[in-house]
PDB file of C-alpha atoms and ligand atoms in Angstrom:
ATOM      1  CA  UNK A  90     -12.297  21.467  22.946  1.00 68.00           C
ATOM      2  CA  UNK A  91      -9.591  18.718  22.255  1.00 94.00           C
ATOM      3  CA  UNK A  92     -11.085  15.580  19.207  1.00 98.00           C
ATOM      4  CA  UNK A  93     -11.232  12.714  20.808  1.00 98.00           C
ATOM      5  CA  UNK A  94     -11.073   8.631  18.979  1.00 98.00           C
ATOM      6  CA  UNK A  95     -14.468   7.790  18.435  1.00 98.00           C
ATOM      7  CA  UNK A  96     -15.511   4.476  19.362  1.00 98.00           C
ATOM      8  CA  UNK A  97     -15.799   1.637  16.861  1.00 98.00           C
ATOM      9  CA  UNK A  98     -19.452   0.793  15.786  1.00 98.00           C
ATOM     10  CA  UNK A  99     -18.833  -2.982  16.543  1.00 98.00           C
ATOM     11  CA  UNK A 100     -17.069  -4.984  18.753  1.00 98.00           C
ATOM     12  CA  UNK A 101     -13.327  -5.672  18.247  1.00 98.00           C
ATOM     13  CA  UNK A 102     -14.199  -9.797  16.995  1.00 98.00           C
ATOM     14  CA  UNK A 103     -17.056  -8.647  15.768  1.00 98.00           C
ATOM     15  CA  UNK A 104     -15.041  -8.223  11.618  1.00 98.00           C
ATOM     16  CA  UNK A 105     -13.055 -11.563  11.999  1.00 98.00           C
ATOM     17  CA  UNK A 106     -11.700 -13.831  10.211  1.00 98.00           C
ATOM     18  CA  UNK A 107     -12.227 -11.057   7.330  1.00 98.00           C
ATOM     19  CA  UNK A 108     -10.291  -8.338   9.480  1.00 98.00           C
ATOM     20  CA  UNK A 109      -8.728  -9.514  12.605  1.00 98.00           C
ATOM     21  CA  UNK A 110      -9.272  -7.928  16.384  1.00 98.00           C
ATOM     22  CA  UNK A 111      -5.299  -7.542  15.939  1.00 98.00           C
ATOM     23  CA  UNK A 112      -5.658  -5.283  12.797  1.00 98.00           C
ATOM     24  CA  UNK A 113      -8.401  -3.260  14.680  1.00 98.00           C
ATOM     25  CA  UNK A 114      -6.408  -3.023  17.826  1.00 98.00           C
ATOM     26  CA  UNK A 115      -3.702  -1.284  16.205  1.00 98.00           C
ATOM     27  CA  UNK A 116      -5.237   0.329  13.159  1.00 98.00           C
ATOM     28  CA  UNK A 117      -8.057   1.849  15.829  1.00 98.00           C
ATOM     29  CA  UNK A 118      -6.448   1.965  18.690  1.00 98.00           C
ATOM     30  CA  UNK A 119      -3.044   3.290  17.845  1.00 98.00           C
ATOM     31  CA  UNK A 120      -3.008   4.502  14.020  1.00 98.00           C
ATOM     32  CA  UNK A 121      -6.712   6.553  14.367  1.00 98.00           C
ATOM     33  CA  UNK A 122      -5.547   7.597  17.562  1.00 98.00           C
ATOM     34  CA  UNK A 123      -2.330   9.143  16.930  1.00 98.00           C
ATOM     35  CA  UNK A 124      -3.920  10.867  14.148  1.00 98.00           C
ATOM     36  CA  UNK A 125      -6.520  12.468  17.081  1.00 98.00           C
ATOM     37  CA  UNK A 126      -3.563  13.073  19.222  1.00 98.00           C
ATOM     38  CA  UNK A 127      -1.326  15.026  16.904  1.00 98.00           C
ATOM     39  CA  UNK A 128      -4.338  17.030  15.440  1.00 98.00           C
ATOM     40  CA  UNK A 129      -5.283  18.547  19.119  1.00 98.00           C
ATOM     41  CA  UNK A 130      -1.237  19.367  19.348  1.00 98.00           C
ATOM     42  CA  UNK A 131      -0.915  21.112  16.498  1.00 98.00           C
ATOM     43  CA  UNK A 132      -4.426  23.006  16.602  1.00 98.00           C
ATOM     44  CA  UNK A 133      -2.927  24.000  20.254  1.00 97.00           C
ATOM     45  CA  UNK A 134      -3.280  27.765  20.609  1.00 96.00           C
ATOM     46  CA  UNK A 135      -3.637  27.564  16.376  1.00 96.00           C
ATOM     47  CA  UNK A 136      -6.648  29.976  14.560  1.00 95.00           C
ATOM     48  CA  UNK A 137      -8.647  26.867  13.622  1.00 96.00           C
ATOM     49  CA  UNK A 138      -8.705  25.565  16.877  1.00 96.00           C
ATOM     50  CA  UNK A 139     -12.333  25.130  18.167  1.00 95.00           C
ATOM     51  CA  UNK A 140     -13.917  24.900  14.885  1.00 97.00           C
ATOM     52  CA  UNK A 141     -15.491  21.056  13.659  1.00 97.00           C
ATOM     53  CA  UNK A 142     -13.634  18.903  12.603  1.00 98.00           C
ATOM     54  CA  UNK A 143     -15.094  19.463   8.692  1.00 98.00           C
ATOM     55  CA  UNK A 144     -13.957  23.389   9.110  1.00 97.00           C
ATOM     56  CA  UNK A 145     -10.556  22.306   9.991  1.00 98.00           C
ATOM     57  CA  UNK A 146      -9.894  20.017   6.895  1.00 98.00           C
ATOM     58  CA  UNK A 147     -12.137  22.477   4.742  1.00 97.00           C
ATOM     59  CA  UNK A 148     -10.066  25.372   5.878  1.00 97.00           C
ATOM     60  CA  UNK A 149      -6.402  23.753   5.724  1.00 97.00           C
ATOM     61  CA  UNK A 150      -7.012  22.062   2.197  1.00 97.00           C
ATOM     62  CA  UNK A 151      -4.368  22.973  -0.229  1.00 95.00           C
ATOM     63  CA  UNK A 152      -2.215  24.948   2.488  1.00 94.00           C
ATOM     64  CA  UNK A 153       1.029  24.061   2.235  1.00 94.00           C
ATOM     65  CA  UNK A 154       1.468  25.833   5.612  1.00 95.00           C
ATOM     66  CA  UNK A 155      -1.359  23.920   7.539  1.00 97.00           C
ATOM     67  CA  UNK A 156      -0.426  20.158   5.677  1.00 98.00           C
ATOM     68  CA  UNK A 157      -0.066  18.564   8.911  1.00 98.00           C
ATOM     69  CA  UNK A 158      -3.162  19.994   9.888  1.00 98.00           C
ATOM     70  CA  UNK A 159      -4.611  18.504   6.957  1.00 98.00           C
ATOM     71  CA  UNK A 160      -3.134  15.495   6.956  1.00 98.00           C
ATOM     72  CA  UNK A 161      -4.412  14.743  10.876  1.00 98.00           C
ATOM     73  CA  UNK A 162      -7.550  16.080  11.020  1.00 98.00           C
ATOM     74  CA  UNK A 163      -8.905  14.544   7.072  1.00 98.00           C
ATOM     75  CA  UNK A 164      -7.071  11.141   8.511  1.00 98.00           C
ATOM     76  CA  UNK A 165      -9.460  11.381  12.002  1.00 98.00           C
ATOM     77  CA  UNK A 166     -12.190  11.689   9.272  1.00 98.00           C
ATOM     78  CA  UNK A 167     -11.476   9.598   7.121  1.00 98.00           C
ATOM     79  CA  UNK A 168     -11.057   6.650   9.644  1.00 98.00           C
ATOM     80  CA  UNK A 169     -14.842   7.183  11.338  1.00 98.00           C
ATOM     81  CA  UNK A 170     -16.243   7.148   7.863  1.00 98.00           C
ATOM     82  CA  UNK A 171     -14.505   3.824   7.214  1.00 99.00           C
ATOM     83  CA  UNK A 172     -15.107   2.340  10.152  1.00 98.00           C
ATOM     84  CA  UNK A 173     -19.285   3.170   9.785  1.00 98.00           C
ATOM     85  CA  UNK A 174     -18.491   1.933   6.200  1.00 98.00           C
ATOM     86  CA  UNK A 175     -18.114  -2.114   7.609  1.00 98.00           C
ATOM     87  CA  UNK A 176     -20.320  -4.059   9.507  1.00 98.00           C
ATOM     88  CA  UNK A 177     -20.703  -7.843  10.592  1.00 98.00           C
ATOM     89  CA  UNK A 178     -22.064  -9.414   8.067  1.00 98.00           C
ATOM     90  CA  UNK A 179     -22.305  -7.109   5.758  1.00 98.00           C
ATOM     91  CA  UNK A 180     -21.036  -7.117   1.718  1.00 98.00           C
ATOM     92  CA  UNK A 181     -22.926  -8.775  -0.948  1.00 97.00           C
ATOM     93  CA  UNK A 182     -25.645  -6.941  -3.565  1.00 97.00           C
ATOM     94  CA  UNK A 183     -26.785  -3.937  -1.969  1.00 98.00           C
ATOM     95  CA  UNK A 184     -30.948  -3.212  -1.248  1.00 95.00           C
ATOM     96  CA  UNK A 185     -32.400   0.057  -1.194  1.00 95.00           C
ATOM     97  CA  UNK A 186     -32.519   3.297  -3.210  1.00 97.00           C
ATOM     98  CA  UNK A 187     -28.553   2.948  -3.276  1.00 98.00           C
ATOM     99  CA  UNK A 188     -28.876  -0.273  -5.098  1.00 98.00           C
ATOM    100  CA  UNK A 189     -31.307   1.656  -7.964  1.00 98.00           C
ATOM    101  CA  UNK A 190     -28.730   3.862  -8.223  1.00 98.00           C
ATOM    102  CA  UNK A 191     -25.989   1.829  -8.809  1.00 98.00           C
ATOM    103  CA  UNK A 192     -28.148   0.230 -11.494  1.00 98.00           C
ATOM    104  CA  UNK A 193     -28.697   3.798 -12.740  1.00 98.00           C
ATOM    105  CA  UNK A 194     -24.950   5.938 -12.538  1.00 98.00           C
ATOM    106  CA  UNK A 195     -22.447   3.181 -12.881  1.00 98.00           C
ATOM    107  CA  UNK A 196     -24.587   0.139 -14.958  1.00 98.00           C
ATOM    108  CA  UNK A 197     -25.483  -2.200 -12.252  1.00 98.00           C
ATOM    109  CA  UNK A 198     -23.643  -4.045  -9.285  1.00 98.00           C
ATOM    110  CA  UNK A 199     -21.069  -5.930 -11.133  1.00 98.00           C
ATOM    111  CA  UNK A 200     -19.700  -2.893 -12.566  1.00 98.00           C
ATOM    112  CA  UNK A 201     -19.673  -1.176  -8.941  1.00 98.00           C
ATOM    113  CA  UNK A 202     -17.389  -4.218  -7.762  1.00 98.00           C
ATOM    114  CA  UNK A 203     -15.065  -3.952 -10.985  1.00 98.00           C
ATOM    115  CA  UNK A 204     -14.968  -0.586 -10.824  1.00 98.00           C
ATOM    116  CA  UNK A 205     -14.469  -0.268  -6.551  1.00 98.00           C
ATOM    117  CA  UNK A 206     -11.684  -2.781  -6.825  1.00 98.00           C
ATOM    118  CA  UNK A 207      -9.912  -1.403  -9.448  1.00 98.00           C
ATOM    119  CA  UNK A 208      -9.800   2.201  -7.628  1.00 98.00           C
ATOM    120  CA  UNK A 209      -8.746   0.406  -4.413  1.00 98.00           C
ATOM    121  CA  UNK A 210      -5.800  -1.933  -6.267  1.00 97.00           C
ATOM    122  CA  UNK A 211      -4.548   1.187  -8.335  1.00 97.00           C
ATOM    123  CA  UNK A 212      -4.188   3.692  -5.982  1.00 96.00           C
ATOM    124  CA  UNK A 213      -0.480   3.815  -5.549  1.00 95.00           C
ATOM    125  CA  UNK A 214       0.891   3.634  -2.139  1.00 96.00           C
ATOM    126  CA  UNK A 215      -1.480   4.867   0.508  1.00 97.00           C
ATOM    127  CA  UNK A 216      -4.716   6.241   0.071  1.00 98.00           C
ATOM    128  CA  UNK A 217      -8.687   5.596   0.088  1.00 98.00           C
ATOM    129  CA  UNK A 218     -11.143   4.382  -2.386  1.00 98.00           C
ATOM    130  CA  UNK A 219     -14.593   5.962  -2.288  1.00 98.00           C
ATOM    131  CA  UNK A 220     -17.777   5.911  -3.591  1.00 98.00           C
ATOM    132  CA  UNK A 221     -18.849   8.980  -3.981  1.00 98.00           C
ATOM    133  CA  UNK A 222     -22.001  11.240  -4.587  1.00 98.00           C
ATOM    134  CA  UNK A 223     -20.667  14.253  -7.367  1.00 97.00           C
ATOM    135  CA  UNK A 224     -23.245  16.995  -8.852  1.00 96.00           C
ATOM    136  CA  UNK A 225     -26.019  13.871  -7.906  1.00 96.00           C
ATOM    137  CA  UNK A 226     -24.034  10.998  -9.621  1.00 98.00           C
ATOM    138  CA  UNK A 227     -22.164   7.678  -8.585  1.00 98.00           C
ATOM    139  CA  UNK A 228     -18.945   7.851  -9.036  1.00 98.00           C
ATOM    140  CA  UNK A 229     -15.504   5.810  -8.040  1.00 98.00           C
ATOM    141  CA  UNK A 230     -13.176   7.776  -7.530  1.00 98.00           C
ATOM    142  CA  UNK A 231      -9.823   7.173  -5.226  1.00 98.00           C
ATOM    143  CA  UNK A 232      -7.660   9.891  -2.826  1.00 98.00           C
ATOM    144  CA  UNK A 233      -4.451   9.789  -2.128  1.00 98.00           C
ATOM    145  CA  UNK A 234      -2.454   9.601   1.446  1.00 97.00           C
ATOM    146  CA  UNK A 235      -5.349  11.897   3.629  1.00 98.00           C
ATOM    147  CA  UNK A 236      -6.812  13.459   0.941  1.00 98.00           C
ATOM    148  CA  UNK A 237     -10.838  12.952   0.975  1.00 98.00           C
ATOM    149  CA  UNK A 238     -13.592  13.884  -0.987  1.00 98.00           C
ATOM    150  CA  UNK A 239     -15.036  16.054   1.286  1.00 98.00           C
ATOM    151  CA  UNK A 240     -12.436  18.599   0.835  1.00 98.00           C
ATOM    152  CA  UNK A 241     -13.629  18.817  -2.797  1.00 96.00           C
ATOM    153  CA  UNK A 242     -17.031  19.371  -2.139  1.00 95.00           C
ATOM    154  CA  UNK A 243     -17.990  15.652  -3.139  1.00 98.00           C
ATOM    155  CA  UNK A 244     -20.531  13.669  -0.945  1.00 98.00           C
ATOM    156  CA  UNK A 245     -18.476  10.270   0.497  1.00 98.00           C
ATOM    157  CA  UNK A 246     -20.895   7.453   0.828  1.00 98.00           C
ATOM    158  CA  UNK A 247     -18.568   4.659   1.766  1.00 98.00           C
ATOM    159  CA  UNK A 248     -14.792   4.038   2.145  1.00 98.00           C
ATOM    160  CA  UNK A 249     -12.113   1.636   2.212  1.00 98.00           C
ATOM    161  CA  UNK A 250      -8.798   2.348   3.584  1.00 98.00           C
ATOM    162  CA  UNK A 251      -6.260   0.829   1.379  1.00 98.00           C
ATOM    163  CA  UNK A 252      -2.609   2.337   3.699  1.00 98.00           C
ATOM    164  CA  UNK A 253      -1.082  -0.797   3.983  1.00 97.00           C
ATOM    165  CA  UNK A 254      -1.862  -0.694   7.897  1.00 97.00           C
ATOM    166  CA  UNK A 255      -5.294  -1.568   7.444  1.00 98.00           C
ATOM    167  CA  UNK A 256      -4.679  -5.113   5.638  1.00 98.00           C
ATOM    168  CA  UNK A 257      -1.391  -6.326   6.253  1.00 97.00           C
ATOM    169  CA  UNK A 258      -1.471  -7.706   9.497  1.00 97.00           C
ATOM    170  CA  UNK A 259      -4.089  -9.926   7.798  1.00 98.00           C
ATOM    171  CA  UNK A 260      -3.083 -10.338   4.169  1.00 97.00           C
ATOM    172  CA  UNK A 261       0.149  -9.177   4.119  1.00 97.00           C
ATOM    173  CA  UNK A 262       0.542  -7.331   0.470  1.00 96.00           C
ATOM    174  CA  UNK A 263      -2.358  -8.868  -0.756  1.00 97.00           C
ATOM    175  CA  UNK A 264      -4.291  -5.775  -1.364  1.00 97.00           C
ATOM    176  CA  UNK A 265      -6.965  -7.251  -3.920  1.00 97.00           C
ATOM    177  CA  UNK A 266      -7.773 -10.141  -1.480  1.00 98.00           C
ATOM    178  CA  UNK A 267      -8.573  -7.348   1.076  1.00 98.00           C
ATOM    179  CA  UNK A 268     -10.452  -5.828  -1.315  1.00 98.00           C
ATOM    180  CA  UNK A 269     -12.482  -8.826  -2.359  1.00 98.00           C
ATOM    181  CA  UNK A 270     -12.848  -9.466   1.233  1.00 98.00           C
ATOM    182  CA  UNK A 271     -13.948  -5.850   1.747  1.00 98.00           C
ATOM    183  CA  UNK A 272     -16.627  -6.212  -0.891  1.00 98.00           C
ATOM    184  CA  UNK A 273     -18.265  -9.782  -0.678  1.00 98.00           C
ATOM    185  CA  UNK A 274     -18.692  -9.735   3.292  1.00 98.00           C
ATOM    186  CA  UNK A 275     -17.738  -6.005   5.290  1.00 98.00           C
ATOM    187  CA  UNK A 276     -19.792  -3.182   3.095  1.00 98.00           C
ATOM    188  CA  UNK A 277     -22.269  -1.896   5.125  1.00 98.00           C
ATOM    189  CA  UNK A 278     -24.891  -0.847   2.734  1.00 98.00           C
ATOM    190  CA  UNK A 279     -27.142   0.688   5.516  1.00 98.00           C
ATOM    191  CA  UNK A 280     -24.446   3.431   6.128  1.00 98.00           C
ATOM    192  CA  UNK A 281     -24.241   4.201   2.516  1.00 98.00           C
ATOM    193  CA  UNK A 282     -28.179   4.431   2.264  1.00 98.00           C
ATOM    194  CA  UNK A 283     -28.192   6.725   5.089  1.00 98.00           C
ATOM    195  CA  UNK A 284     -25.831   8.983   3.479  1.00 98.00           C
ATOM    196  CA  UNK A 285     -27.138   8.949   0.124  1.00 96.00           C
ATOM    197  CA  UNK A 286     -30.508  10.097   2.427  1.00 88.00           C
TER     198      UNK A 286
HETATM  199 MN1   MN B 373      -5.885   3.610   8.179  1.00 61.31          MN
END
């Protein structure tokens, strides 16, 4: 059974002005997809064909021999988590037992922004920030190129993308002014409820 590109959870408008139906079209509809595309080649007639998606990137981790396994299949990941990770409307304080324990692990909101940002600003060249769930903790952490928590064991509860293909149709190299953008109006604080659970 081939992947296939998951739909987007919104409408292709439905993020602007903070990220454009331009970025979407091409970060969705031509950077997610190639990832799909090349993962189903190179899992043609391949031992980890026909497992889930999580097997694949589990089971290719760390292999030098499977990186581009790896790479594709924790990229096709990594993309549906970010794009559950936005909504219209969304950003701003969070509600919910995710706000308690922000309050709790990392010493309230304003710290989870300082902290989120920084992660997201400082990851050199391409990569992710996350906020993650670790041992039943908050944490910040960032991943580099397709790496993703998940391969580690550690619970993801929301994403940004910071590869410059996911801002710079919009802000050029402005990566913090994503960022800020990504924070005060596109978290979707519902998702990371849900996966807190
Ligand atoms: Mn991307």
């Amino acid at each position: 059974m081939a992947f296939t590109l998951p739909a987007l959870p919104y409408g292709k408008n439905d993020l602007a002005p903070h990220i454009t139906a331009n970025t979407l079209e091409f970060h969705h509809g031509k950077h997610h997809q190639a990832y799909v595309t090349n993962l189903n080649k190179l899992l043609e007639g391949h031992a980890l064909a026909g497992q889930t998606l999580e097997e694949v990137i589990k089971k290719s981790t760390g292999d030098a021999k499977h990186a581009g396994i790896f790479n594709n299949a924790a990229q096709v990941w990594n993309h549906t988590f970010y794009w559950h990770s936005m909504k219209p409307g969304g950003g701003g304080a969070p509600a919910g037992a995710i706000a308690k324990k922000i309050d709790a692990d990392l010493g309230g909101y304003n710290a989870f922004v300082e902290a989120f940002k920084n992660a997201g600003a400082t990851q050199f060249g391409s990569g992710w920030a996350w906020l993650v769930l670790n041992n039943g903790k908050l944490e910040i952490t960032k991943t580099g190129n397709a790496d993703t928590p998940i391969a580690h064991g550690i619970k993801p509860l929301l994403t940004v993308d910071v590869w410059e293909h996911a801002y710079y149709l919009d802000y050029q190299n402005r990566r913090p002014d994503y960022l800020d953008t990504f924070i005060k109006h596109l978290i979707n604080w519902d998702f990371a409820n849900a996966n807190l659970g």
